[in-house]
Short mmCIF file of C-alpha atoms in Angstrom, two decimals:
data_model
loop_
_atom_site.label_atom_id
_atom_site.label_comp_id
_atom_site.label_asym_id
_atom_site.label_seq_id
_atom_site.Cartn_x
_atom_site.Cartn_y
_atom_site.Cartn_z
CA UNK A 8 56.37 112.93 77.38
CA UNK A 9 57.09 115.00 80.92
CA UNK A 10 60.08 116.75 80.03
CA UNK A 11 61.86 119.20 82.05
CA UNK A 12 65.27 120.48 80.48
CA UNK A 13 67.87 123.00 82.31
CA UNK A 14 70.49 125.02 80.22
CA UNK A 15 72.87 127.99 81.48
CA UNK A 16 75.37 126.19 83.46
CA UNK A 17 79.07 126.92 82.97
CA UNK A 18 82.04 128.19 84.69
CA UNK A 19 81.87 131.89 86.08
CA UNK A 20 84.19 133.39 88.17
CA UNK A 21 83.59 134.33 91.96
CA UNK A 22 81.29 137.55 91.93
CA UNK A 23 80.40 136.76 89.26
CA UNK A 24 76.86 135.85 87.41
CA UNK A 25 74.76 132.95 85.93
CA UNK A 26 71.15 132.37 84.68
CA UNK A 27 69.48 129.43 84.53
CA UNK A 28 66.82 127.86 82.45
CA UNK A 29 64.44 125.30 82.77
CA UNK A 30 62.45 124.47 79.83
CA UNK A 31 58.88 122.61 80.67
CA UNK A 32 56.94 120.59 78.61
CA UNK A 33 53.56 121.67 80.48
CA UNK A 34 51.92 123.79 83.16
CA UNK A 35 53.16 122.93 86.84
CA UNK A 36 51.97 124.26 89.29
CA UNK A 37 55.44 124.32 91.67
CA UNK A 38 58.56 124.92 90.55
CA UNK A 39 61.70 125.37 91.87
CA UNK A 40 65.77 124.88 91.94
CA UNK A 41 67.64 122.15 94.11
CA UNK A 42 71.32 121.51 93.97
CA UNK A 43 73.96 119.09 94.96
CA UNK A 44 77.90 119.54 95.22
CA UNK A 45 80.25 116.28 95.77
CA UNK A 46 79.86 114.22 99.21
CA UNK A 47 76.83 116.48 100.04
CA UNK A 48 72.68 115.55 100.21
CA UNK A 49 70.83 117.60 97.40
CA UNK A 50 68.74 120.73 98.67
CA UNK A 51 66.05 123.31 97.83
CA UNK A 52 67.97 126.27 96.66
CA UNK A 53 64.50 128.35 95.49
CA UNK A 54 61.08 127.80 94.52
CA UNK A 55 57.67 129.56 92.71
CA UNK A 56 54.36 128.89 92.73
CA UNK A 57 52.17 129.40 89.63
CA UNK A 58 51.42 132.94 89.68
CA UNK A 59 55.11 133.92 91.25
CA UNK A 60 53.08 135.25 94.82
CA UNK A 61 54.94 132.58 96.60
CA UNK A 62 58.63 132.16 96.47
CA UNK A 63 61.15 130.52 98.52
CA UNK A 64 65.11 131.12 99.01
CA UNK A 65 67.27 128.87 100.75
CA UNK A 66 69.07 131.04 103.09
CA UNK A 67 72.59 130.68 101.61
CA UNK A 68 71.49 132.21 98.61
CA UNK A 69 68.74 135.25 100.10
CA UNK A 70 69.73 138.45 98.42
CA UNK A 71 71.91 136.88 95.73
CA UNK A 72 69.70 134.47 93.65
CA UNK A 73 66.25 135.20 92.17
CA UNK A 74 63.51 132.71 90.85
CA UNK A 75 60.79 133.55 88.22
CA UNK A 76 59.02 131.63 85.48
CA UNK A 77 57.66 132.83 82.48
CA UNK A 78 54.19 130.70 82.23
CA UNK A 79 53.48 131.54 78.20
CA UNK A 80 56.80 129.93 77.26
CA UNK A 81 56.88 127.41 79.91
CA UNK A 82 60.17 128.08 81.50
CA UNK A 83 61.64 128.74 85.26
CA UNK A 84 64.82 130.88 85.57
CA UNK A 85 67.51 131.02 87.98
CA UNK A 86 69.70 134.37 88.01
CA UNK A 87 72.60 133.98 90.31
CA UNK A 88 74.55 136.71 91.07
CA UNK A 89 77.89 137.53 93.52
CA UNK A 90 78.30 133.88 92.96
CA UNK A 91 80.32 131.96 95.59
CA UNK A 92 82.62 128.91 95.47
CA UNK A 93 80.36 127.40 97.26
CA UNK A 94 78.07 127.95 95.40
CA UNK A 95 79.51 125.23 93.35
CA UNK A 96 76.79 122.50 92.50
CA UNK A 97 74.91 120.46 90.23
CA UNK A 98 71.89 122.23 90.10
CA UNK A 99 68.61 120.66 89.06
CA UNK A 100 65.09 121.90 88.00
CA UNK A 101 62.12 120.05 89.53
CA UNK A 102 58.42 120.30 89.39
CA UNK A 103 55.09 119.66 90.54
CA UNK A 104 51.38 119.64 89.32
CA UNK A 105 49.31 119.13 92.00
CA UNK A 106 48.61 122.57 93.76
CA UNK A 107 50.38 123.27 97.40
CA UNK A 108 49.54 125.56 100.10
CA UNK A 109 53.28 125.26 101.59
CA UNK A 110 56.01 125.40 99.54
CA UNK A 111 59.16 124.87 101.75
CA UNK A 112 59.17 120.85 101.95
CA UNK A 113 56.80 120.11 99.11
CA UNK A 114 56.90 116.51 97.23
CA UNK A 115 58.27 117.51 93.36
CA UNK A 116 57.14 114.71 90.72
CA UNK A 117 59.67 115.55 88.18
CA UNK A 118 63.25 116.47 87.28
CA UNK A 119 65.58 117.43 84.78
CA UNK A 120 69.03 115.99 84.11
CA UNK A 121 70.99 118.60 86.18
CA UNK A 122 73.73 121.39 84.59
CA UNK A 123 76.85 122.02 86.08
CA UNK A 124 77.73 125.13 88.08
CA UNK A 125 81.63 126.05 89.13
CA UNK A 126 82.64 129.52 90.42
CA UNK A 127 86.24 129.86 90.59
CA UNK A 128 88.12 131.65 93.36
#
């Protein structure tokens, strides 16, 4: 009964902005956003530890995307903002229980379906 759900994908114009949700069925301990456009290997975009002390941007996205997570309702978020074609992606929530000193590289145990981001020049 894992179950990790994202919502907030869509089309958005470039500049412009998107949040993301990811809807958890339990406590993990690691979170965190990977995505994956067409012909391309999927990669860590973001990620948050449990108490949000520890995050981790991809450096294509510093300064433009944030990560949180809102423990008492069990969800992650993804705000995007000045969004980029290239930002373009199937972006997918994944997750992790077992507690992590590093977060960069970590092994996630579970992931959502994936939601669809385009940004239109």
């Amino acid at each position: 009964q894992v179950q990790l759900v994202e919502s907030g994908g869509g089309l958005v114009q470039a500049g412009g902005s998107l949040r993301l949700s990811c809807a958890a069925s339990g406590r993990y301990y690691l979170m965190g956003w990977f995505r994956q456009a067409p012909g391309t290997e999927r990669d860590l975009v973001a990620a948050i530890n449990w108490s949000g002390s520890r995050t981790f941007y991809a450096d294509s996205v510093k300064g433009r995307f944030a990560i949180s997570r809102d423990n008492a309702k069990n969800t992650m978020y993804l705000q995007m903002n000045s969004l980029k074609s290239e930002d373009t992606a199937v972006y997918y929530c994944a997750a992790r229980r077992e507690v992590i000193a590093s977060i960069n590289g970590a092994f996630y145990d579970y992931w959502g379906q994936g939601t669809q981001v385009t940004v239109s020049s």
